[in-house]
């Protein structure tokens, strides 16, 4: 019912100036207890975002320590042991405590019910439980870090580094326990999202009218559901090996850990990129003033990526001594998965093409995503080839690759989403000038940091080394990377300042960007029940329809 | 194309263009909480069972990988596990599944005593199952520390029997609530969920039995 939405917008807008009466339910739940005891998907989403962002800052500081240590040959900022602990924690926190909780827990929770026209997720209390268990897991991991028991076997926890022999302290066990808890939290969250998406859509929202972000979250949740339990099994097995003397990962069977770990962790890289792709698929059409080019192609390639994501994990093990026939199969699938990724790339470019681009910060972040992600995709395909990978594996080339896809992709996507939806979440607009400054410092800082790493890798610099001698040709690249890292940190500082300035930001109103999806039909921030009236959807851009129908709005 | 079914349109008394892809749901009265399936709780249980299955897929992956990379399976000097207790437990598992399904069918017809009888039988059988398994464990614990074979064997049994425990606890809750007069043909989500989960547990046992006992 386009009319109803249009009317709702009109009335909401009119009421905004008369100050909206808050229903009693809402008022009762403000204040600290209102947050801690909440089962509202929006508050839970915001808490995920806050927690994840805090972890982002912490892991970022660890990254600065890494870059300081490597800025010049033979630096002694930290000792090698501590260095190992720092990069372990940096990787673990960025992946498990920042990117995944931010995208899935934060954006997923906040937006999914709003976008599909629901009042909440299917199981709100389970949702709150997932959040608290995730936070608890994060604290467990840091608990070990603070009390001197730290894991130092990298985020991949390869055997034998993570075995009792090489990681004798309880730090490793705490790390494993934290990951097990996190896995439980995200598996339950995935169940919740899948049921929500399947059964809670507003009337009229047929499959092809689900917003792209919804499809991305659905695929992501499916991958979480299928992949995470396998990692959980492996983690429990490792705990048992370390403490109960079982014999799963004895030294002549190190590959078993790698298989089980990458069976989860390759899908996990898509768990981290698909929601970001979903975000930019929502943002680009709004700022190009065009519908998403080939929505169905994007949906189908998203699902294909989700399925194929389970068939490529051995490309992380090309030097582990896997049977060559098997390796070749996985090389083939790795090349194949680049195809649906490329399809999406063309869809975004075609959406931009000929659009009347509104170059606000959210769109800039999306352009940053496209420009950097494509480089990461290309370096990925290159190292997906066995002969190339045997040369670059475990070198800084790989570090460059995954930062181009994870920072250039996921993190730019996250910031695109924040600049786009924080006005909805808070009711205030960001400062556009600071936003642009944030984008440009981040874009430049990012490339200055990570582009030289391609060369360092090709020059033979291994990853995860605490220091290096002069005279190998690695000095310049490392120094440039360190300078870039501080620029990058500065850009995040600008974002934080921009967040603080939100208090006095311009009022956003219901629909500051002329959006397409249902969340823009309700107030900013939305009431606890989201929609006064559940909307009825008649196309994949319900708000666009509504605008077309209200002559003066 | 004109969309004649639209409630708002009728109320507003106006006509307007509609999307070219009409949807039969448009214009239906609005439920407070729109849902497209009768029972979202059961859908949740179904998805949860998918994730539970993947956990066992992980353990079986380890089993087959370690088996493929071992010289002898079970290792030399280790006798294959005795079949009899496992056969007995297979019978028990199947019987209890029948009982739990009977209980669910009964309450679907508002037959509460049938529910109580069925769920009590299934729960009791579950307890017997656990007792037999714990005897297995005492025999196995030494094995677990000695070899990859023993480790995966014990893990598969252990994590299966943990699920049995959860299932028995669920059946206990159902039993108590049924005795208190809860549940009816319209309100039996917990019964249905428990039945579904129990069927899954039995299914896992059948695979465990086939792989660990029959195929080794
Ligand atoms: C075109 C698609 C992609 C291809 C063909 C590809 C290929 C590869 C290959 C072959 C490796 C192993 C390199 C080695 O260790 O020697 C790798 C590593 C990695 N990739 Fe990708 N990749 C792609 C996209 C992505 C995306 C989208 C992400 C995440 C958002 C990602 C994250 C990673 C990470 C984190 C690693 C390193 C893991 C580690 O060893 O610590 N990749 N990629
Ligand atoms: Cu991979």
mmCIF file with all atom_site columns, N, CA and C in Angstrom, chain A residues 376-425:
data_model
loop_
_atom_site.group_PDB
_atom_site.id
_atom_site.type_symbol
_atom_site.label_atom_id
_atom_site.label_alt_id
_atom_site.label_comp_id
_atom_site.label_asym_id
_atom_site.label_entity_id
_atom_site.label_seq_id
_atom_site.pdbx_PDB_ins_code
_atom_site.Cartn_x
_atom_site.Cartn_y
_atom_site.Cartn_z
_atom_site.occupancy
_atom_site.B_iso_or_equiv
_atom_site.pdbx_formal_charge
_atom_site.auth_seq_id
_atom_site.auth_comp_id
_atom_site.auth_asym_id
_atom_site.auth_atom_id
_atom_site.pdbx_PDB_model_num
ATOM 1   N N  . UNK A 1 376 ? 42.232 -6.042  -4.356 1.00 0.00 ? 376 UNK A N  1
ATOM 2   C CA . UNK A 1 376 ? 42.317 -7.247  -3.531 1.00 0.00 ? 376 UNK A CA 1
ATOM 3   C C  . UNK A 1 376 ? 41.804 -8.473  -4.256 1.00 0.00 ? 376 UNK A C  1
ATOM 4   N N  . UNK A 1 377 ? 40.752 -8.280  -5.071 1.00 0.00 ? 377 UNK A N  1
ATOM 5   C CA . UNK A 1 377 ? 40.232 -9.408  -5.830 1.00 0.00 ? 377 UNK A CA 1
ATOM 6   C C  . UNK A 1 377 ? 41.264 -9.916  -6.818 1.00 0.00 ? 377 UNK A C  1
ATOM 7   N N  . UNK A 1 378 ? 41.959 -8.984  -7.459 1.00 0.00 ? 378 UNK A N  1
ATOM 8   C CA . UNK A 1 378 ? 42.947 -9.388  -8.458 1.00 0.00 ? 378 UNK A CA 1
ATOM 9   C C  . UNK A 1 378 ? 44.124 -10.089 -7.791 1.00 0.00 ? 378 UNK A C  1
ATOM 10  N N  . UNK A 1 379 ? 44.595 -9.528  -6.666 1.00 0.00 ? 379 UNK A N  1
ATOM 11  C CA . UNK A 1 379 ? 45.718 -10.217 -6.009 1.00 0.00 ? 379 UNK A CA 1
ATOM 12  C C  . UNK A 1 379 ? 45.268 -11.573 -5.497 1.00 0.00 ? 379 UNK A C  1
ATOM 13  N N  . UNK A 1 380 ? 43.972 -11.694 -5.155 1.00 0.00 ? 380 UNK A N  1
ATOM 14  C CA . UNK A 1 380 ? 43.446 -12.986 -4.714 1.00 0.00 ? 380 UNK A CA 1
ATOM 15  C C  . UNK A 1 380 ? 43.484 -14.011 -5.824 1.00 0.00 ? 380 UNK A C  1
ATOM 16  N N  . UNK A 1 381 ? 43.015 -13.618 -6.997 1.00 0.00 ? 381 UNK A N  1
ATOM 17  C CA . UNK A 1 381 ? 43.023 -14.561 -8.110 1.00 0.00 ? 381 UNK A CA 1
ATOM 18  C C  . UNK A 1 381 ? 44.458 -14.948 -8.458 1.00 0.00 ? 381 UNK A C  1
ATOM 19  N N  . UNK A 1 382 ? 45.364 -13.966 -8.373 1.00 0.00 ? 382 UNK A N  1
ATOM 20  C CA . UNK A 1 382 ? 46.764 -14.292 -8.685 1.00 0.00 ? 382 UNK A CA 1
ATOM 21  C C  . UNK A 1 382 ? 47.299 -15.363 -7.747 1.00 0.00 ? 382 UNK A C  1
ATOM 22  N N  . UNK A 1 383 ? 47.068 -15.176 -6.429 1.00 0.00 ? 383 UNK A N  1
ATOM 23  C CA . UNK A 1 383 ? 47.630 -16.166 -5.515 1.00 0.00 ? 383 UNK A CA 1
ATOM 24  C C  . UNK A 1 383 ? 46.752 -17.408 -5.441 1.00 0.00 ? 383 UNK A C  1
ATOM 25  N N  . UNK A 1 384 ? 45.590 -17.368 -6.081 1.00 0.00 ? 384 UNK A N  1
ATOM 26  C CA . UNK A 1 384 ? 44.782 -18.576 -6.183 1.00 0.00 ? 384 UNK A CA 1
ATOM 27  C C  . UNK A 1 384 ? 45.396 -19.572 -7.149 1.00 0.00 ? 384 UNK A C  1
ATOM 28  N N  . UNK A 1 385 ? 46.386 -19.105 -7.896 1.00 0.00 ? 385 UNK A N  1
ATOM 29  C CA . UNK A 1 385 ? 47.076 -20.007 -8.807 1.00 0.00 ? 385 UNK A CA 1
ATOM 30  C C  . UNK A 1 385 ? 48.232 -20.668 -8.060 1.00 0.00 ? 385 UNK A C  1
ATOM 31  N N  . UNK A 1 386 ? 48.270 -21.985 -8.098 1.00 0.00 ? 386 UNK A N  1
ATOM 32  C CA . UNK A 1 386 ? 49.213 -22.719 -7.238 1.00 0.00 ? 386 UNK A CA 1
ATOM 33  C C  . UNK A 1 386 ? 50.663 -22.250 -7.403 1.00 0.00 ? 386 UNK A C  1
ATOM 34  N N  . UNK A 1 387 ? 51.161 -22.152 -8.647 1.00 0.00 ? 387 UNK A N  1
ATOM 35  C CA . UNK A 1 387 ? 52.573 -21.753 -8.769 1.00 0.00 ? 387 UNK A CA 1
ATOM 36  C C  . UNK A 1 387 ? 52.855 -20.365 -8.192 1.00 0.00 ? 387 UNK A C  1
ATOM 37  N N  . UNK A 1 388 ? 51.925 -19.421 -8.389 1.00 0.00 ? 388 UNK A N  1
ATOM 38  C CA . UNK A 1 388 ? 52.136 -18.098 -7.809 1.00 0.00 ? 388 UNK A CA 1
ATOM 39  C C  . UNK A 1 388 ? 52.116 -18.199 -6.290 1.00 0.00 ? 388 UNK A C  1
ATOM 40  N N  . UNK A 1 389 ? 51.136 -18.951 -5.769 1.00 0.00 ? 389 UNK A N  1
ATOM 41  C CA . UNK A 1 389 ? 50.995 -18.990 -4.322 1.00 0.00 ? 389 UNK A CA 1
ATOM 42  C C  . UNK A 1 389 ? 52.199 -19.626 -3.650 1.00 0.00 ? 389 UNK A C  1
ATOM 43  N N  . UNK A 1 390 ? 52.814 -20.601 -4.318 1.00 0.00 ? 390 UNK A N  1
ATOM 44  C CA . UNK A 1 390 ? 53.978 -21.205 -3.682 1.00 0.00 ? 390 UNK A CA 1
ATOM 45  C C  . UNK A 1 390 ? 55.086 -20.183 -3.509 1.00 0.00 ? 390 UNK A C  1
ATOM 46  N N  . UNK A 1 391 ? 55.050 -19.166 -4.346 1.00 0.00 ? 391 UNK A N  1
ATOM 47  C CA . UNK A 1 391 ? 56.045 -18.110 -4.208 1.00 0.00 ? 391 UNK A CA 1
ATOM 48  C C  . UNK A 1 391 ? 55.638 -17.076 -3.159 1.00 0.00 ? 391 UNK A C  1
ATOM 49  N N  . UNK A 1 392 ? 54.366 -16.667 -3.173 1.00 0.00 ? 392 UNK A N  1
ATOM 50  C CA . UNK A 1 392 ? 53.982 -15.551 -2.297 1.00 0.00 ? 392 UNK A CA 1
ATOM 51  C C  . UNK A 1 392 ? 53.397 -15.995 -0.961 1.00 0.00 ? 392 UNK A C  1
ATOM 52  N N  . UNK A 1 393 ? 53.082 -17.286 -0.804 1.00 0.00 ? 393 UNK A N  1
ATOM 53  C CA . UNK A 1 393 ? 52.446 -17.719 0.434  1.00 0.00 ? 393 UNK A CA 1
ATOM 54  C C  . UNK A 1 393 ? 53.296 -17.316 1.640  1.00 0.00 ? 393 UNK A C  1
ATOM 55  N N  . UNK A 1 394 ? 52.582 -16.915 2.696  1.00 0.00 ? 394 UNK A N  1
ATOM 56  C CA . UNK A 1 394 ? 53.266 -16.519 3.931  1.00 0.00 ? 394 UNK A CA 1
ATOM 57  C C  . UNK A 1 394 ? 54.169 -15.305 3.769  1.00 0.00 ? 394 UNK A C  1
ATOM 58  N N  . UNK A 1 395 ? 53.950 -14.547 2.716  1.00 0.00 ? 395 UNK A N  1
ATOM 59  C CA . UNK A 1 395 ? 54.739 -13.325 2.567  1.00 0.00 ? 395 UNK A CA 1
ATOM 60  C C  . UNK A 1 395 ? 53.815 -12.128 2.749  1.00 0.00 ? 395 UNK A C  1
ATOM 61  N N  . UNK A 1 396 ? 54.399 -10.938 2.713  1.00 0.00 ? 396 UNK A N  1
ATOM 62  C CA . UNK A 1 396 ? 53.592 -9.738  2.873  1.00 0.00 ? 396 UNK A CA 1
ATOM 63  C C  . UNK A 1 396 ? 52.625 -9.519  1.721  1.00 0.00 ? 396 UNK A C  1
ATOM 64  N N  . UNK A 1 397 ? 52.834 -10.246 0.618  1.00 0.00 ? 397 UNK A N  1
ATOM 65  C CA . UNK A 1 397 ? 51.865 -10.175 -0.478 1.00 0.00 ? 397 UNK A CA 1
ATOM 66  C C  . UNK A 1 397 ? 50.479 -10.570 0.025  1.00 0.00 ? 397 UNK A C  1
ATOM 67  N N  . UNK A 1 398 ? 50.419 -11.667 0.792  1.00 0.00 ? 398 UNK A N  1
ATOM 68  C CA . UNK A 1 398 ? 49.144 -12.145 1.311  1.00 0.00 ? 398 UNK A CA 1
ATOM 69  C C  . UNK A 1 398 ? 48.555 -11.117 2.271  1.00 0.00 ? 398 UNK A C  1
ATOM 70  N N  . UNK A 1 399 ? 49.432 -10.499 3.067  1.00 0.00 ? 399 UNK A N  1
ATOM 71  C CA . UNK A 1 399 ? 48.956 -9.459  3.985  1.00 0.00 ? 399 UNK A CA 1
ATOM 72  C C  . UNK A 1 399 ? 48.325 -8.320  3.185  1.00 0.00 ? 399 UNK A C  1
ATOM 73  N N  . UNK A 1 400 ? 48.986 -7.950  2.082  1.00 0.00 ? 400 UNK A N  1
ATOM 74  C CA . UNK A 1 400 ? 48.419 -6.899  1.241  1.00 0.00 ? 400 UNK A CA 1
ATOM 75  C C  . UNK A 1 400 ? 47.065 -7.340  0.702  1.00 0.00 ? 400 UNK A C  1
ATOM 76  N N  . UNK A 1 401 ? 46.998 -8.572  0.194  1.00 0.00 ? 401 UNK A N  1
ATOM 77  C CA . UNK A 1 401 ? 45.729 -9.076  -0.362 1.00 0.00 ? 401 UNK A CA 1
ATOM 78  C C  . UNK A 1 401 ? 44.598 -8.948  0.641  1.00 0.00 ? 401 UNK A C  1
ATOM 79  N N  . UNK A 1 402 ? 44.800 -9.512  1.824  1.00 0.00 ? 402 UNK A N  1
ATOM 80  C CA . UNK A 1 402 ? 43.602 -9.564  2.663  1.00 0.00 ? 402 UNK A CA 1
ATOM 81  C C  . UNK A 1 402 ? 43.290 -8.231  3.316  1.00 0.00 ? 402 UNK A C  1
ATOM 82  N N  . UNK A 1 403 ? 44.261 -7.316  3.356  1.00 0.00 ? 403 UNK A N  1
ATOM 83  C CA . UNK A 1 403 ? 43.854 -5.991  3.812  1.00 0.00 ? 403 UNK A CA 1
ATOM 84  C C  . UNK A 1 403 ? 43.113 -5.225  2.716  1.00 0.00 ? 403 UNK A C  1
ATOM 85  N N  . UNK A 1 404 ? 43.457 -5.483  1.461  1.00 0.00 ? 404 UNK A N  1
ATOM 86  C CA . UNK A 1 404 ? 42.691 -4.823  0.398  1.00 0.00 ? 404 UNK A CA 1
ATOM 87  C C  . UNK A 1 404 ? 41.247 -5.303  0.367  1.00 0.00 ? 404 UNK A C  1
ATOM 88  N N  . UNK A 1 405 ? 41.022 -6.576  0.672  1.00 0.00 ? 405 UNK A N  1
ATOM 89  C CA . UNK A 1 405 ? 39.628 -7.033  0.669  1.00 0.00 ? 405 UNK A CA 1
ATOM 90  C C  . UNK A 1 405 ? 38.937 -6.743  1.998  1.00 0.00 ? 405 UNK A C  1
ATOM 91  N N  . UNK A 1 406 ? 39.688 -6.849  3.103  1.00 0.00 ? 406 UNK A N  1
ATOM 92  C CA . UNK A 1 406 ? 39.030 -6.692  4.404  1.00 0.00 ? 406 UNK A CA 1
ATOM 93  C C  . UNK A 1 406 ? 38.934 -5.235  4.832  1.00 0.00 ? 406 UNK A C  1
ATOM 94  N N  . UNK A 1 407 ? 39.996 -4.477  4.681  1.00 0.00 ? 407 UNK A N  1
ATOM 95  C CA . UNK A 1 407 ? 39.900 -3.054  5.005  1.00 0.00 ? 407 UNK A CA 1
ATOM 96  C C  . UNK A 1 407 ? 39.270 -2.328  3.818  1.00 0.00 ? 407 UNK A C  1
ATOM 97  N N  . UNK A 1 408 ? 39.871 -2.512  2.650  1.00 0.00 ? 408 UNK A N  1
ATOM 98  C CA . UNK A 1 408 ? 39.335 -1.844  1.470  1.00 0.00 ? 408 UNK A CA 1
ATOM 99  C C  . UNK A 1 408 ? 37.904 -2.241  1.188  1.00 0.00 ? 408 UNK A C  1
ATOM 100 N N  . UNK A 1 409 ? 37.561 -3.498  1.443  1.00 0.00 ? 409 UNK A N  1
ATOM 101 C CA . UNK A 1 409 ? 36.191 -3.951  1.233  1.00 0.00 ? 409 UNK A CA 1
ATOM 102 C C  . UNK A 1 409 ? 35.340 -3.755  2.469  1.00 0.00 ? 409 UNK A C  1
ATOM 103 N N  . UNK A 1 410 ? 35.519 -4.627  3.441  1.00 0.00 ? 410 UNK A N  1
ATOM 104 C CA . UNK A 1 410 ? 34.601 -4.627  4.583  1.00 0.00 ? 410 UNK A CA 1
ATOM 105 C C  . UNK A 1 410 ? 34.596 -3.301  5.345  1.00 0.00 ? 410 UNK A C  1
ATOM 106 N N  . UNK A 1 411 ? 35.771 -2.741  5.645  1.00 0.00 ? 411 UNK A N  1
ATOM 107 C CA . UNK A 1 411 ? 35.789 -1.561  6.503  1.00 0.00 ? 411 UNK A CA 1
ATOM 108 C C  . UNK A 1 411 ? 35.247 -0.335  5.762  1.00 0.00 ? 411 UNK A C  1
ATOM 109 N N  . UNK A 1 412 ? 35.600 -0.181  4.481  1.00 0.00 ? 412 UNK A N  1
ATOM 110 C CA . UNK A 1 412 ? 34.986 0.910   3.725  1.00 0.00 ? 412 UNK A CA 1
ATOM 111 C C  . UNK A 1 412 ? 33.478 0.711   3.653  1.00 0.00 ? 412 UNK A C  1
ATOM 112 N N  . UNK A 1 413 ? 33.052 -0.535  3.501  1.00 0.00 ? 413 UNK A N  1
ATOM 113 C CA . UNK A 1 413 ? 31.618 -0.825  3.483  1.00 0.00 ? 413 UNK A CA 1
ATOM 114 C C  . UNK A 1 413 ? 30.968 -0.450  4.809  1.00 0.00 ? 413 UNK A C  1
ATOM 115 N N  . UNK A 1 414 ? 31.647 -0.792  5.907  1.00 0.00 ? 414 UNK A N  1
ATOM 116 C CA . UNK A 1 414 ? 31.113 -0.452  7.226  1.00 0.00 ? 414 UNK A CA 1
ATOM 117 C C  . UNK A 1 414 ? 30.958 1.060   7.362  1.00 0.00 ? 414 UNK A C  1
ATOM 118 N N  . UNK A 1 415 ? 31.976 1.816   6.931  1.00 0.00 ? 415 UNK A N  1
ATOM 119 C CA . UNK A 1 415 ? 31.862 3.266   7.074  1.00 0.00 ? 415 UNK A CA 1
ATOM 120 C C  . UNK A 1 415 ? 30.809 3.826   6.120  1.00 0.00 ? 415 UNK A C  1
ATOM 121 N N  . UNK A 1 416 ? 30.689 3.249   4.927  1.00 0.00 ? 416 UNK A N  1
ATOM 122 C CA . UNK A 1 416 ? 29.597 3.680   4.043  1.00 0.00 ? 416 UNK A CA 1
ATOM 123 C C  . UNK A 1 416 ? 28.272 3.500   4.771  1.00 0.00 ? 416 UNK A C  1
ATOM 124 N N  . UNK A 1 417 ? 28.121 2.340   5.415  1.00 0.00 ? 417 UNK A N  1
ATOM 125 C CA . UNK A 1 417 ? 26.888 2.062   6.141  1.00 0.00 ? 417 UNK A CA 1
ATOM 126 C C  . UNK A 1 417 ? 26.686 3.005   7.305  1.00 0.00 ? 417 UNK A C  1
ATOM 127 N N  . UNK A 1 418 ? 27.765 3.310   8.026  1.00 0.00 ? 418 UNK A N  1
ATOM 128 C CA . UNK A 1 418 ? 27.616 4.201   9.184  1.00 0.00 ? 418 UNK A CA 1
ATOM 129 C C  . UNK A 1 418 ? 27.202 5.601   8.729  1.00 0.00 ? 418 UNK A C  1
ATOM 130 N N  . UNK A 1 419 ? 27.889 6.125   7.697  1.00 0.00 ? 419 UNK A N  1
ATOM 131 C CA . UNK A 1 419 ? 27.514 7.460   7.239  1.00 0.00 ? 419 UNK A CA 1
ATOM 132 C C  . UNK A 1 419 ? 26.094 7.485   6.695  1.00 0.00 ? 419 UNK A C  1
ATOM 133 N N  . UNK A 1 420 ? 25.666 6.362   6.162  1.00 0.00 ? 420 UNK A N  1
ATOM 134 C CA . UNK A 1 420 ? 24.330 6.293   5.577  1.00 0.00 ? 420 UNK A CA 1
ATOM 135 C C  . UNK A 1 420 ? 23.256 6.160   6.659  1.00 0.00 ? 420 UNK A C  1
ATOM 136 N N  . UNK A 1 421 ? 23.470 5.267   7.641  1.00 0.00 ? 421 UNK A N  1
ATOM 137 C CA . UNK A 1 421 ? 22.381 4.919   8.553  1.00 0.00 ? 421 UNK A CA 1
ATOM 138 C C  . UNK A 1 421 ? 22.469 5.549   9.937  1.00 0.00 ? 421 UNK A C  1
ATOM 139 N N  . UNK A 1 422 ? 23.638 6.076   10.317 1.00 0.00 ? 422 UNK A N  1
ATOM 140 C CA . UNK A 1 422 ? 23.685 6.705   11.643 1.00 0.00 ? 422 UNK A CA 1
ATOM 141 C C  . UNK A 1 422 ? 22.672 7.845   11.760 1.00 0.00 ? 422 UNK A C  1
ATOM 142 N N  . UNK A 1 423 ? 22.425 8.628   10.688 1.00 0.00 ? 423 UNK A N  1
ATOM 143 C CA . UNK A 1 423 ? 21.338 9.609   10.783 1.00 0.00 ? 423 UNK A CA 1
ATOM 144 C C  . UNK A 1 423 ? 19.997 8.967   11.124 1.00 0.00 ? 423 UNK A C  1
ATOM 145 N N  . UNK A 1 424 ? 19.744 7.776   10.613 1.00 0.00 ? 424 UNK A N  1
ATOM 146 C CA . UNK A 1 424 ? 18.514 7.068   10.972 1.00 0.00 ? 424 UNK A CA 1
ATOM 147 C C  . UNK A 1 424 ? 18.564 6.643   12.444 1.00 0.00 ? 424 UNK A C  1
ATOM 148 N N  . UNK A 1 425 ? 19.750 6.152   12.854 1.00 0.00 ? 425 UNK A N  1
ATOM 149 C CA . UNK A 1 425 ? 19.878 5.601   14.206 1.00 0.00 ? 425 UNK A CA 1
ATOM 150 C C  . UNK A 1 425 ? 19.792 6.692   15.268 1.00 0.00 ? 425 UNK A C  1
#
